Structures are given as structure tokens and as C-alpha cells.
PDB file of C-alpha atoms in Angstrom:
ATOM      1  CA  MET A 728    -122.121  43.982-108.720  1.00 69.00           C
ATOM      2  CA  ALA A 729    -122.800  41.871-111.234  1.00 79.00           C
ATOM      3  CA  LEU A 730    -120.432  38.241-109.115  1.00 88.00           C
ATOM      4  CA  TYR A 731    -119.492  35.747-111.627  1.00 92.00           C
ATOM      5  CA  PRO A 732    -119.463  32.006-110.509  1.00 93.00           C
ATOM      6  CA  SER A 733    -115.152  31.713-113.329  1.00 93.00           C
ATOM      7  CA  LEU A 734    -112.830  34.047-113.933  1.00 92.00           C
ATOM      8  CA  GLU A 735    -114.240  32.558-117.917  1.00 88.00           C
ATOM      9  CA  ASP A 736    -118.041  34.053-116.940  1.00 89.00           C
ATOM     10  CA  LEU A 737    -116.624  37.139-116.294  1.00 90.00           C
ATOM     11  CA  LYS A 738    -114.118  37.468-119.245  1.00 86.00           C
ATOM     12  CA  VAL A 739    -116.274  36.479-121.806  1.00 85.00           C
ATOM     13  CA  ASP A 740    -118.881  38.758-120.329  1.00 86.00           C
ATOM     14  CA  LYS A 741    -116.492  41.620-121.076  1.00 86.00           C
ATOM     15  CA  VAL A 742    -116.168  40.554-124.372  1.00 82.00           C
ATOM     16  CA  ILE A 743    -119.834  40.367-124.967  1.00 80.00           C
ATOM     17  CA  GLN A 744    -120.783  43.925-123.571  1.00 82.00           C
ATOM     18  CA  ALA A 745    -117.776  44.904-126.036  1.00 81.00           C
ATOM     19  CA  GLN A 746    -118.935  43.394-128.701  1.00 77.00           C
ATOM     20  CA  THR A 747    -122.249  44.363-127.718  1.00 77.00           C
ATOM     21  CA  ALA A 748    -121.570  48.114-127.553  1.00 77.00           C
ATOM     22  CA  PHE A 749    -119.527  48.230-130.356  1.00 73.00           C
ATOM     23  CA  VAL A 750    -121.826  47.203-133.048  1.00 72.00           C
ATOM     24  CA  SER A 751    -124.243  50.649-131.075  1.00 71.00           C
ATOM     25  CA  ASN A 752    -121.609  52.401-131.629  1.00 69.00           C
ATOM     26  CA  PRO A 753    -118.615  52.016-134.366  1.00 64.00           C
ATOM     27  CA  VAL A 754    -117.221  54.916-135.163  1.00 60.00           C
ATOM     28  CA  ASN A 755    -116.102  54.950-131.018  1.00 60.00           C
ATOM     29  CA  PRO A 756    -113.055  52.913-131.501  1.00 58.00           C
ATOM     30  CA  ALA A 757    -111.857  52.743-127.788  1.00 57.00           C
ATOM     31  CA  ILE A 758    -115.013  50.654-126.473  1.00 50.00           C
ATOM     32  CA  LEU A 759    -112.824  47.409-128.319  1.00 52.00           C
ATOM     33  CA  SER A 760    -109.212  48.442-127.125  1.00 54.00           C
ATOM     34  CA  GLU A 761    -108.352  44.271-128.044  1.00 48.00           C
ATOM     35  CA  ALA A 762    -109.932  43.917-130.686  1.00 43.00           C
ATOM     36  CA  SER A 763    -107.908  42.691-133.795  1.00 41.00           C
ATOM     37  CA  ALA A 764    -109.959  42.369-136.822  1.00 39.00           C
ATOM     38  CA  THR A 765    -112.847  44.701-138.273  1.00 38.00           C
ATOM     39  CA  VAL A 766    -116.695  42.674-137.222  1.00 39.00           C
ATOM     40  CA  SER A 767    -118.419  40.937-139.749  1.00 40.00           C
ATOM     41  CA  GLN A 768    -121.863  41.575-140.680  1.00 41.00           C
ATOM     42  CA  ALA A 769    -122.864  37.953-140.342  1.00 42.00           C
ATOM     43  CA  GLY A 770    -121.038  37.270-137.324  1.00 42.00           C
ATOM     44  CA  GLY A 771    -124.668  38.596-135.927  1.00 45.00           C
ATOM     45  CA  LEU A 772    -124.594  38.913-131.253  1.00 43.00           C
ATOM     46  CA  TYR A 773    -120.493  37.994-131.469  1.00 41.00           C
ATOM     47  CA  PRO A 774    -119.382  40.176-134.017  1.00 43.00           C
ATOM     48  CA  LYS A 775    -115.869  37.696-135.454  1.00 46.00           C
ATOM     49  CA  LEU A 776    -112.713  40.199-133.372  1.00 43.00           C
ATOM     50  CA  TYR A 777    -109.918  39.014-131.150  1.00 39.00           C
ATOM     51  CA  PRO A 778    -110.071  36.833-129.804  1.00 49.00           C
ATOM     52  CA  GLU A 779    -112.422  34.712-131.027  1.00 55.00           C
ATOM     53  CA  LEU A 780    -115.573  34.247-127.954  1.00 54.00           C
ATOM     54  CA  PHE A 781    -116.206  30.049-129.694  1.00 56.00           C
ATOM     55  CA  GLU A 782    -112.424  29.710-128.554  1.00 61.00           C
ATOM     56  CA  TYR A 783    -111.485  32.016-125.917  1.00 61.00           C
ATOM     57  CA  MET A 784    -108.709  30.709-123.182  1.00 66.00           C
ATOM     58  CA  GLY A 785    -108.757  27.256-125.011  1.00 68.00           C
ATOM     59  CA  LEU A 786    -113.306  26.455-123.469  1.00 69.00           C
ATOM     60  CA  CYS A 787    -115.410  24.958-127.292  1.00 64.00           C
ATOM     61  CA  LEU A 788    -118.174  27.840-126.646  1.00 66.00           C
ATOM     62  CA  ASN A 789    -120.177  27.675-128.372  1.00 65.00           C
ATOM     63  CA  GLU A 790    -122.809  30.392-129.214  1.00 64.00           C
ATOM     64  CA  GLU A 791    -125.965  29.832-128.414  1.00 67.00           C
ATOM     65  CA  GLU A 792    -125.464  27.472-125.689  1.00 66.00           C
ATOM     66  CA  ILE A 793    -123.710  31.353-124.237  1.00 63.00           C
ATOM     67  CA  GLN A 794    -126.944  33.143-126.599  1.00 64.00           C
ATOM     68  CA  LYS A 795    -128.773  31.294-123.718  1.00 64.00           C
ATOM     69  CA  ASN A 796    -127.406  31.205-120.423  1.00 64.00           C
ATOM     70  CA  LEU A 797    -127.020  35.268-120.439  1.00 58.00           C
ATOM     71  CA  THR A 798    -129.855  37.653-120.683  1.00 50.00           C
ATOM     72  CA  VAL A 799    -128.928  39.671-123.696  1.00 42.00           C
ATOM     73  CA  ILE A 800    -130.602  43.012-122.948  1.00 38.00           C
ATOM     74  CA  PRO A 801    -130.094  44.811-126.747  1.00 42.00           C
ATOM     75  CA  ALA A 802    -127.032  47.182-127.787  1.00 39.00           C
ATOM     76  CA  SER A 803    -129.987  49.742-129.239  1.00 40.00           C
ATOM     77  CA  ASP A 804    -130.396  50.920-125.221  1.00 41.00           C
ATOM     78  CA  TYR A 805    -126.848  51.549-124.788  1.00 36.00           C
ATOM     79  CA  GLN A 806    -126.563  54.041-127.357  1.00 39.00           C
ATOM     80  CA  GLY A 807    -122.649  53.030-127.787  1.00 39.00           C
ATOM     81  CA  GLN A 808    -121.039  52.802-124.083  1.00 41.00           C
ATOM     82  CA  LEU A 809    -120.526  49.241-122.379  1.00 40.00           C
ATOM     83  CA  ILE A 810    -123.014  47.649-120.677  1.00 41.00           C
ATOM     84  CA  SER A 811    -123.599  48.853-117.026  1.00 44.00           C
ATOM     85  CA  ARG A 812    -125.790  45.400-115.101  1.00 48.00           C
ATOM     86  CA  PRO A 813    -128.803  47.281-112.940  1.00 47.00           C
ATOM     87  CA  PRO A 814    -127.692  46.170-109.032  1.00 46.00           C
ATOM     88  CA  ALA A 815    -128.853  43.514-107.686  1.00 50.00           C
ATOM     89  CA  ALA A 816    -128.245  41.783-103.815  1.00 50.00           C
ATOM     90  CA  ASN A 817    -126.133  38.181-105.264  1.00 56.00           C
ATOM     91  CA  GLN A 818    -126.766  38.742-109.099  1.00 72.00           C
ATOM     92  CA  MET A 819    -124.914  36.196-111.180  1.00 82.00           C
ATOM     93  CA  VAL A 820    -123.835  36.762-114.964  1.00 88.00           C
ATOM     94  CA  ALA A 821    -123.137  33.424-116.117  1.00 89.00           C
ATOM     95  CA  PRO A 822    -122.270  33.455-120.096  1.00 86.00           C
ATOM     96  CA  VAL A 823    -120.298  29.867-120.601  1.00 86.00           C
ATOM     97  CA  THR A 824    -121.348  28.306-116.781  1.00 91.00           C
ATOM     98  CA  GLY A 825    -124.849  29.054-117.134  1.00 89.00           C
ATOM     99  CA  ASN A 826    -127.259  27.306-114.965  1.00 89.00           C
ATOM    100  CA  ASP A 827    -124.929  24.489-114.457  1.00 92.00           C
ATOM    101  CA  ILE A 828    -126.823  22.049-111.583  1.00 94.00           C
ATOM    102  CA  GLY A 829    -123.216  21.092-109.907  1.00 95.00           C
ATOM    103  CA  MET A 830    -122.949  24.723-108.903  1.00 94.00           C
ATOM    104  CA  ARG A 831    -126.470  24.281-107.137  1.00 94.00           C
ATOM    105  CA  ARG A 832    -126.009  21.365-105.266  1.00 95.00           C
ATOM    106  CA  ALA A 833    -122.222  22.962-104.255  1.00 95.00           C
ATOM    107  CA  GLU A 834    -123.508  25.442-102.912  1.00 94.00           C
ATOM    108  CA  ILE A 835    -122.847  26.719 -99.634  1.00 95.00           C
ATOM    109  CA  LYS A 836    -124.818  29.080 -98.480  1.00 93.00           C
ATOM    110  CA  GLN A 837    -124.782  31.246 -95.526  1.00 90.00           C
ATOM    111  CA  GLY A 838    -126.510  31.779 -92.629  1.00 93.00           C
ATOM    112  CA  ILE A 839    -127.363  28.989 -89.389  1.00 96.00           C
ATOM    113  CA  ARG A 840    -130.711  26.677 -90.548  1.00 96.00           C
ATOM    114  CA  GLU A 841    -132.592  24.502 -88.715  1.00 97.00           C
ATOM    115  CA  ILE A 842    -133.246  20.944 -89.058  1.00 97.00           C
ATOM    116  CA  ILE A 843    -135.012  18.674 -87.635  1.00 97.00           C
ATOM    117  CA  LEU A 844    -134.497  14.635 -87.508  1.00 95.00           C
ATOM    118  CA  CYS A 845    -135.145  11.716 -85.920  1.00 95.00           C
ATOM    119  CA  LYS A 846    -133.659   7.821 -84.428  1.00 96.00           C
ATOM    120  CA  ASP A 847    -133.595   5.174 -87.061  1.00 95.00           C
ATOM    121  CA  GLN A 848    -134.540   1.181 -85.668  1.00 94.00           C
ATOM    122  CA  SER A 849    -130.986   0.788 -84.445  1.00 93.00           C
ATOM    123  CA  GLY A 850    -131.825   3.680 -82.858  1.00 94.00           C
ATOM    124  CA  LYS A 851    -128.936   5.856 -84.342  1.00 95.00           C
ATOM    125  CA  ILE A 852    -128.964   8.721 -86.387  1.00 97.00           C
ATOM    126  CA  GLY A 853    -125.723   7.791 -88.875  1.00 96.00           C
ATOM    127  CA  LEU A 854    -123.487  10.884 -87.965  1.00 96.00           C
ATOM    128  CA  ARG A 855    -120.488  11.114 -86.610  1.00 96.00           C
ATOM    129  CA  LEU A 856    -118.931  14.168 -84.828  1.00 96.00           C
ATOM    130  CA  LYS A 857    -115.671  15.995 -84.216  1.00 95.00           C
ATOM    131  CA  SER A 858    -114.366  18.638 -81.621  1.00 95.00           C
ATOM    132  CA  ILE A 859    -112.368  21.497 -84.133  1.00 94.00           C
ATOM    133  CA  ASP A 860    -111.692  24.296 -82.423  1.00 94.00           C
ATOM    134  CA  ASN A 861    -114.026  24.707 -79.423  1.00 95.00           C
ATOM    135  CA  GLY A 862    -116.531  23.462 -82.309  1.00 97.00           C
ATOM    136  CA  ILE A 863    -118.510  20.919 -83.607  1.00 97.00           C
ATOM    137  CA  PHE A 864    -118.652  20.021 -86.731  1.00 97.00           C
ATOM    138  CA  VAL A 865    -119.582  16.264 -89.593  1.00 97.00           C
ATOM    139  CA  GLN A 866    -116.727  14.109 -89.890  1.00 96.00           C
ATOM    140  CA  LEU A 867    -118.964  11.650 -91.215  1.00 95.00           C
ATOM    141  CA  VAL A 868    -122.635  11.176 -93.194  1.00 96.00           C
ATOM    142  CA  GLN A 869    -123.934   8.095 -93.049  1.00 95.00           C
ATOM    143  CA  ALA A 870    -125.239   6.674 -96.518  1.00 93.00           C
ATOM    144  CA  ASN A 871    -129.377   6.242 -96.190  1.00 93.00           C
ATOM    145  CA  SER A 872    -129.886   7.738 -92.639  1.00 96.00           C
ATOM    146  CA  PRO A 873    -131.679  10.004 -90.333  1.00 97.00           C
ATOM    147  CA  ALA A 874    -128.282  12.268 -91.134  1.00 97.00           C
ATOM    148  CA  SER A 875    -128.349  12.210 -94.806  1.00 96.00           C
ATOM    149  CA  LEU A 876    -132.101  12.774 -95.564  1.00 94.00           C
ATOM    150  CA  VAL A 877    -131.813  16.350 -93.907  1.00 95.00           C
ATOM    151  CA  GLY A 878    -129.326  16.863 -95.788  1.00 94.00           C
ATOM    152  CA  LEU A 879    -125.555  17.222 -93.427  1.00 96.00           C
ATOM    153  CA  LYS A 880    -122.237  17.308 -94.644  1.00 96.00           C
ATOM    154  CA  PHE A 881    -119.068  16.372 -94.612  1.00 96.00           C
ATOM    155  CA  GLY A 882    -117.671  19.854 -92.742  1.00 96.00           C
ATOM    156  CA  ASP A 883    -121.165  21.668 -91.209  1.00 97.00           C
ATOM    157  CA  GLN A 884    -121.046  23.765 -88.468  1.00 98.00           C
ATOM    158  CA  VAL A 885    -123.391  22.256 -85.560  1.00 98.00           C
ATOM    159  CA  LEU A 886    -123.630  24.680 -83.397  1.00 98.00           C
ATOM    160  CA  GLN A 887    -126.960  24.148 -80.773  1.00 98.00           C
ATOM    161  CA  ILE A 888    -128.123  20.570 -80.340  1.00 98.00           C
ATOM    162  CA  ASN A 889    -131.910  21.118 -78.534  1.00 97.00           C
ATOM    163  CA  GLY A 890    -130.805  24.411 -77.706  1.00 96.00           C
ATOM    164  CA  GLU A 891    -128.305  23.554 -75.769  1.00 97.00           C
ATOM    165  CA  ASN A 892    -125.106  25.493 -78.184  1.00 97.00           C
ATOM    166  CA  CYS A 893    -121.825  23.306 -78.755  1.00 97.00           C
ATOM    167  CA  ALA A 894    -118.910  26.071 -77.824  1.00 97.00           C
ATOM    168  CA  GLY A 895    -116.597  24.614 -76.222  1.00 97.00           C
ATOM    169  CA  TRP A 896    -117.692  20.752 -76.156  1.00 97.00           C
ATOM    170  CA  SER A 897    -115.852  17.723 -76.645  1.00 96.00           C
ATOM    171  CA  SER A 898    -116.016  15.463 -79.176  1.00 95.00           C
ATOM    172  CA  ASP A 899    -117.245  12.950 -77.377  1.00 96.00           C
ATOM    173  CA  LYS A 900    -119.432  14.260 -75.081  1.00 97.00           C
ATOM    174  CA  SER A 901    -121.496  15.681 -78.535  1.00 97.00           C
ATOM    175  CA  HIS A 902    -122.095  11.772 -79.055  1.00 96.00           C
ATOM    176  CA  LYS A 903    -123.447  11.678 -75.451  1.00 97.00           C
ATOM    177  CA  VAL A 904    -126.128  14.442 -76.210  1.00 97.00           C
ATOM    178  CA  LEU A 905    -127.287  12.099 -79.365  1.00 96.00           C
ATOM    179  CA  LYS A 906    -127.341   9.294 -77.917  1.00 95.00           C
ATOM    180  CA  GLN A 907    -128.922  10.596 -75.055  1.00 95.00           C
ATOM    181  CA  ALA A 908    -132.549  12.542 -76.486  1.00 96.00           C
ATOM    182  CA  SER A 909    -135.135  11.361 -77.626  1.00 95.00           C
ATOM    183  CA  ALA A 910    -135.725   8.874 -80.701  1.00 94.00           C
ATOM    184  CA  GLU A 911    -138.210  10.840 -81.966  1.00 94.00           C
ATOM    185  CA  LYS A 912    -137.116  14.075 -82.361  1.00 96.00           C
ATOM    186  CA  ILE A 913    -134.146  15.779 -81.731  1.00 97.00           C
ATOM    187  CA  SER A 914    -133.547  20.037 -82.736  1.00 97.00           C
ATOM    188  CA  MET A 915    -129.864  20.952 -84.837  1.00 98.00           C
ATOM    189  CA  ILE A 916    -129.128  24.487 -85.515  1.00 98.00           C
ATOM    190  CA  ILE A 917    -126.181  24.177 -88.016  1.00 98.00           C
ATOM    191  CA  ARG A 918    -124.290  26.415 -90.336  1.00 98.00           C
ATOM    192  CA  ASP A 919    -122.921  25.021 -94.307  1.00 97.00           C
ATOM    193  CA  ARG A 920    -119.523  24.165 -94.291  1.00 97.00           C
ATOM    194  CA  PRO A 921    -117.758  26.990 -92.344  1.00 97.00           C
ATOM    195  CA  PHE A 922    -114.423  26.064 -93.762  1.00 96.00           C
ATOM    196  CA  GLU A 923    -115.270  24.834 -96.358  1.00 97.00           C
ATOM    197  CA  ARG A 924    -115.564  26.908-100.876  1.00 97.00           C
ATOM    198  CA  THR A 925    -116.177  25.938-103.667  1.00 97.00           C
ATOM    199  CA  ILE A 926    -114.737  26.946-107.224  1.00 97.00           C
ATOM    200  CA  THR A 927    -115.591  26.571-110.082  1.00 97.00           C
ATOM    201  CA  LEU A 928    -114.321  25.336-113.514  1.00 97.00           C
ATOM    202  CA  HIS A 929    -113.752  25.193-116.854  1.00 96.00           C
ATOM    203  CA  LYS A 930    -112.685  22.167-118.992  1.00 94.00           C
ATOM    204  CA  ASP A 931    -110.397  22.724-122.188  1.00 92.00           C
ATOM    205  CA  SER A 932    -110.780  21.724-125.207  1.00 89.00           C
ATOM    206  CA  THR A 933    -109.514  18.806-124.502  1.00 92.00           C
ATOM    207  CA  GLY A 934    -110.753  17.576-120.962  1.00 93.00           C
ATOM    208  CA  HIS A 935    -108.933  18.343-118.400  1.00 94.00           C
ATOM    209  CA  VAL A 936    -109.511  21.293-115.611  1.00 96.00           C
ATOM    210  CA  GLY A 937    -106.395  21.513-114.426  1.00 96.00           C
ATOM    211  CA  PHE A 938    -104.578  20.782-111.454  1.00 98.00           C
ATOM    212  CA  ILE A 939    -102.992  17.745-110.375  1.00 97.00           C
ATOM    213  CA  PHE A 940    -104.393  14.854-107.151  1.00 98.00           C
ATOM    214  CA  LYS A 941    -103.255  12.771-104.408  1.00 97.00           C
ATOM    215  CA  ASN A 942    -105.277  11.205-102.467  1.00 95.00           C
ATOM    216  CA  GLY A 943    -107.961  13.547-102.860  1.00 96.00           C
ATOM    217  CA  LYS A 944    -105.585  16.268-102.154  1.00 98.00           C
ATOM    218  CA  ILE A 945    -104.085  18.372-104.371  1.00 98.00           C
ATOM    219  CA  THR A 946    -100.351  19.009-105.346  1.00 98.00           C
ATOM    220  CA  SER A 947    -100.102  20.717-108.374  1.00 98.00           C
ATOM    221  CA  ILE A 948    -101.943  23.918-110.435  1.00 97.00           C
ATOM    222  CA  ALA A 949    -101.486  23.338-114.001  1.00 96.00           C
ATOM    223  CA  LYS A 950    -100.195  26.909-116.090  1.00 94.00           C
ATOM    224  CA  ASP A 951    -103.135  28.528-117.439  1.00 91.00           C
ATOM    225  CA  SER A 952    -105.419  26.330-116.956  1.00 94.00           C
ATOM    226  CA  SER A 953    -108.501  26.784-115.559  1.00 95.00           C
ATOM    227  CA  ALA A 954    -108.144  26.402-112.602  1.00 97.00           C
ATOM    228  CA  ALA A 955    -105.117  28.858-112.136  1.00 96.00           C
ATOM    229  CA  ARG A 956    -107.812  31.922-112.943  1.00 95.00           C
ATOM    230  CA  ASN A 957    -109.788  30.965-110.800  1.00 97.00           C
ATOM    231  CA  GLY A 958    -107.840  30.091-107.796  1.00 96.00           C
ATOM    232  CA  LEU A 959    -107.913  26.673-107.352  1.00 97.00           C
ATOM    233  CA  LEU A 960    -104.080  25.739-104.415  1.00 97.00           C
ATOM    234  CA  THR A 961    -102.186  23.039-103.097  1.00 98.00           C
ATOM    235  CA  GLU A 962    -102.507  22.246 -99.827  1.00 97.00           C
ATOM    236  CA  HIS A 963    -106.314  21.868 -99.979  1.00 98.00           C
ATOM    237  CA  ASN A 964    -108.213  18.540-100.468  1.00 98.00           C
ATOM    238  CA  ILE A 965    -110.699  18.126-102.528  1.00 98.00           C
ATOM    239  CA  CYS A 966    -114.925  17.299-100.780  1.00 97.00           C
ATOM    240  CA  GLU A 967    -116.654  17.167-102.833  1.00 98.00           C
ATOM    241  CA  ILE A 968    -117.781  17.218-106.636  1.00 98.00           C
ATOM    242  CA  ASN A 969    -120.348  18.690-108.174  1.00 97.00           C
ATOM    243  CA  GLY A 970    -121.548  18.862-104.541  1.00 96.00           C
ATOM    244  CA  GLN A 971    -121.124  14.560-104.702  1.00 97.00           C
ATOM    245  CA  ASN A 972    -118.786  13.666-101.742  1.00 96.00           C
ATOM    246  CA  ILE A 973    -115.318  11.845-102.783  1.00 96.00           C
ATOM    247  CA  VAL A 974    -114.823  11.858 -98.938  1.00 95.00           C
ATOM    248  CA  GLY A 975    -113.121   9.020 -98.396  1.00 92.00           C
ATOM    249  CA  LEU A 976    -113.229   6.811-101.771  1.00 94.00           C
ATOM    250  CA  LYS A 977    -109.823   6.179-104.563  1.00 95.00           C
ATOM    251  CA  ASP A 978    -107.545   8.569-106.856  1.00 97.00           C
ATOM    252  CA  SER A 979    -109.095   6.304-109.445  1.00 97.00           C
ATOM    253  CA  GLN A 980    -112.822   6.956-108.173  1.00 96.00           C
ATOM    254  CA  ILE A 981    -112.460  10.471-107.753  1.00 97.00           C
ATOM    255  CA  ALA A 982    -110.667  10.584-111.567  1.00 97.00           C
ATOM    256  CA  GLU A 983    -113.768   8.451-113.046  1.00 97.00           C
ATOM    257  CA  ILE A 984    -116.431  11.307-110.659  1.00 97.00           C
ATOM    258  CA  LEU A 985    -114.005  14.291-112.634  1.00 97.00           C
ATOM    259  CA  ALA A 986    -113.633  12.540-116.865  1.00 96.00           C
ATOM    260  CA  THR A 987    -117.941  12.004-116.643  1.00 96.00           C
ATOM    261  CA  ALA A 988    -118.469  15.607-114.887  1.00 95.00           C
ATOM    262  CA  GLY A 989    -118.847  18.265-117.843  1.00 92.00           C
ATOM    263  CA  GLY A 990    -117.453  21.401-119.110  1.00 94.00           C
ATOM    264  CA  VAL A 991    -118.636  22.554-116.256  1.00 96.00           C
ATOM    265  CA  VAL A 992    -117.265  21.297-112.548  1.00 97.00           C
ATOM    266  CA  THR A 993    -117.442  22.214-109.307  1.00 97.00           C
ATOM    267  CA  ILE A 994    -115.208  21.486-107.080  1.00 98.00           C
ATOM    268  CA  THR A 995    -115.561  21.763-102.743  1.00 98.00           C
ATOM    269  CA  VAL A 996    -112.146  21.949-101.414  1.00 98.00           C
ATOM    270  CA  VAL A 997    -110.962  22.271 -97.743  1.00 98.00           C
ATOM    271  CA  PRO A 998    -107.303  23.739 -96.012  1.00 97.00           C
ATOM    272  CA  SER A 999    -105.802  20.173 -95.544  1.00 97.00           C
ATOM    273  CA  TYR A1000    -104.904  20.933 -92.904  1.00 95.00           C
ATOM    274  CA  ILE A1001    -107.825  21.160 -91.264  1.00 95.00           C
ATOM    275  CA  TYR A1002    -108.808  18.693 -93.542  1.00 96.00           C
ATOM    276  CA  GLU A1003    -107.061  16.652 -92.125  1.00 95.00           C
ATOM    277  CA  HIS A1004    -107.536  17.094 -88.379  1.00 93.00           C
ATOM    278  CA  MET A1005    -111.827  16.062 -89.601  1.00 93.00           C
ATOM    279  CA  ILE A1006    -111.049  12.955 -90.597  1.00 92.00           C
ATOM    280  CA  LYS A1007    -107.718  12.361 -88.173  1.00 88.00           C
ATOM    281  CA  ARG A1008    -109.194   8.643 -86.169  1.00 83.00           C
ATOM    282  CA  MET A1009    -111.466   7.330 -88.457  1.00 86.00           C
ATOM    283  CA  ALA A1010    -110.657   4.622 -91.064  1.00 86.00           C
ATOM    284  CA  SER A1011    -109.984   5.230 -94.183  1.00 83.00           C
ATOM    285  CA  SER A1012    -112.592   2.160 -94.849  1.00 85.00           C
ATOM    286  CA  VAL A1013    -115.357   3.660 -92.899  1.00 87.00           C
ATOM    287  CA  MET A1014    -114.962   6.507 -94.190  1.00 88.00           C
ATOM    288  CA  LYS A1015    -115.592   4.114 -98.279  1.00 85.00           C
ATOM    289  CA  SER A1016    -118.282   1.614 -96.175  1.00 87.00           C
ATOM    290  CA  LEU A1017    -120.407   3.988 -94.385  1.00 91.00           C
ATOM    291  CA  MET A1018    -119.489   8.030 -96.223  1.00 93.00           C
ATOM    292  CA  ASP A1019    -122.393   9.212 -98.087  1.00 94.00           C
ATOM    293  CA  HIS A1020    -121.741   9.962-101.125  1.00 94.00           C
ATOM    294  CA  ALA A1021    -124.621   9.691-102.773  1.00 93.00           C
ATOM    295  CA  ILE A1022    -125.622  13.076-105.628  1.00 92.00           C
ATOM    296  CA  PRO A1023    -127.650  15.621-103.346  1.00 89.00           C
ATOM    297  CA  GLU A1024    -131.532  16.180-104.884  1.00 86.00           C
ATOM    298  CA  VAL A1025    -131.507  20.078-105.630  1.00 79.00           C
TER     299      VAL A1025
END
């Protein structure tokens, strides 16, 4: 079964499948139960049907971009049936989103990984940890630090440090272990941001995705917006926009990042009660001045 980055991708793909099947078997009206217009002979791959793709769900869709984003299988191969995509692990169909770099930057990977880092000339690695529910989590990654260079992110869970399980440790103990560790090599086993999730949204014709936030916290969702369609929730805090950490930034700075992003915006969110616990006792000035807000490389 195919996976889709967003509801917009799913809906547009369904329309494309139905239209492609209709072209191959126009005598079967059941294929396009929602269609209310005649197929245009000059319509190309996407004939003129209702709703028209270029204005679908309030989006400004470009047929050329959709063709580029979606591998189209000739309709003649399907004898009038809706296209059945071959099953594949983690197959992603994205006629609207395409191979968006922001979505790739924001990806939360499954499984665990090992990282190796060393201390800088000051004997530090640029990392602050927090104990939550008997686990140890990344609270702060300092810009241009060893922790930043190995790709650690706000919300990552630290499972082991130098072979020692971190379960049940306090924040103080985890910092003590790091302080006593060798400067040349520190091994960590990391689980990628287990409390967080990513949601891919699409700007409408006015450039909005459909949510309001205050102090980085989502407070309301606009009806019939991309945010509403894709299940964005209130009482969640934004951690990243297109993979860029925004924790500690002012709302005006976050709004600027959203405004200058492309038509596809992938945001990473975490429940607010977890976020508030994670940043507890950390001054906003520290988050703003020390936190790594760089755009990550893919």
C-alpha cells in the first residue's frame, strides 16, 4: 500500500489514477463517480474534470510539476481499472510534495543509531540533557559544537553513553558521566526524537497553511486548511520548520521562516506538556543565543 506525505498528495493521486483509468476506458462512468464534466480531448494527462487539479483544495497546482513529481504508468496497461500500485516498503507517492528537501531534512528516522564525538578545546561537547519519564533526552544542542556536527537534535533520546544504559538516570548524572568521559571519544546510542512527529502541509493560493501560534505553541487551526486536512493539533509546540530548529526563536522569527518557505512546509511538533517539561529551568536567552538554529544539510 502506498504512503503519502500529505492528504493533498493522496487526493491528487486518486484523481490522477481515476482520470488515467477513464482515458483508457471512457465507456465506464463508474471510474469517475465524482466527475461532472466531459473529458477534454486536449487535456493531456489530466483531462478537464471536476474538481480541476490546478485549483484543487485551494492549491495552485501546476500540471508540469505534478508530472515531474509522479511517475506516471501508461493508462493502457491497466485496461480501465484504477491504478493499483505495487506494494513496497515505505513507498512514498508525492504528486504535490515531490522530493521536497524540507521534508527530507525533517525526517524522523526509525530505529537507533550510534554516534561518536569528541570534546572541543574547552573540554565541552555543546550538549545539555534532560531526564523525562526515566529516560534521557537532548534539551539543547549548541551551535557549531561537536554535538551539532554529529547531527544531534532537540528531543533525541540518549539510550547509552559509552556502553552504559541511561534508563533511570537523572539529568545531573548524565552530565557528570559526560564530564568524566574521555575527550577523544564519546560513544552514544540515540533514538531519533520519539516524542515528536512531522506533518507536511501545503500553502494555499494566499500563501497560508492554516494555523495560528503564540510563543511557538499552536493555538488554533483554520477550517478547511491544509493544517486541518493533515491532522495538525492545538496544544502542540513547533520544534522545527523544514528541518530547521526554531526552539527559542521569537514568533516574528518563526513567522518569517514560514513566510519564506516554499509551497511545501514540513513542521515538526511535540505535545506542549512534554515541550514545557523539556525546556523547564532553561532560560529563553540561552535557547535563543546558544541553540543550534542552522539549516541542516541532507
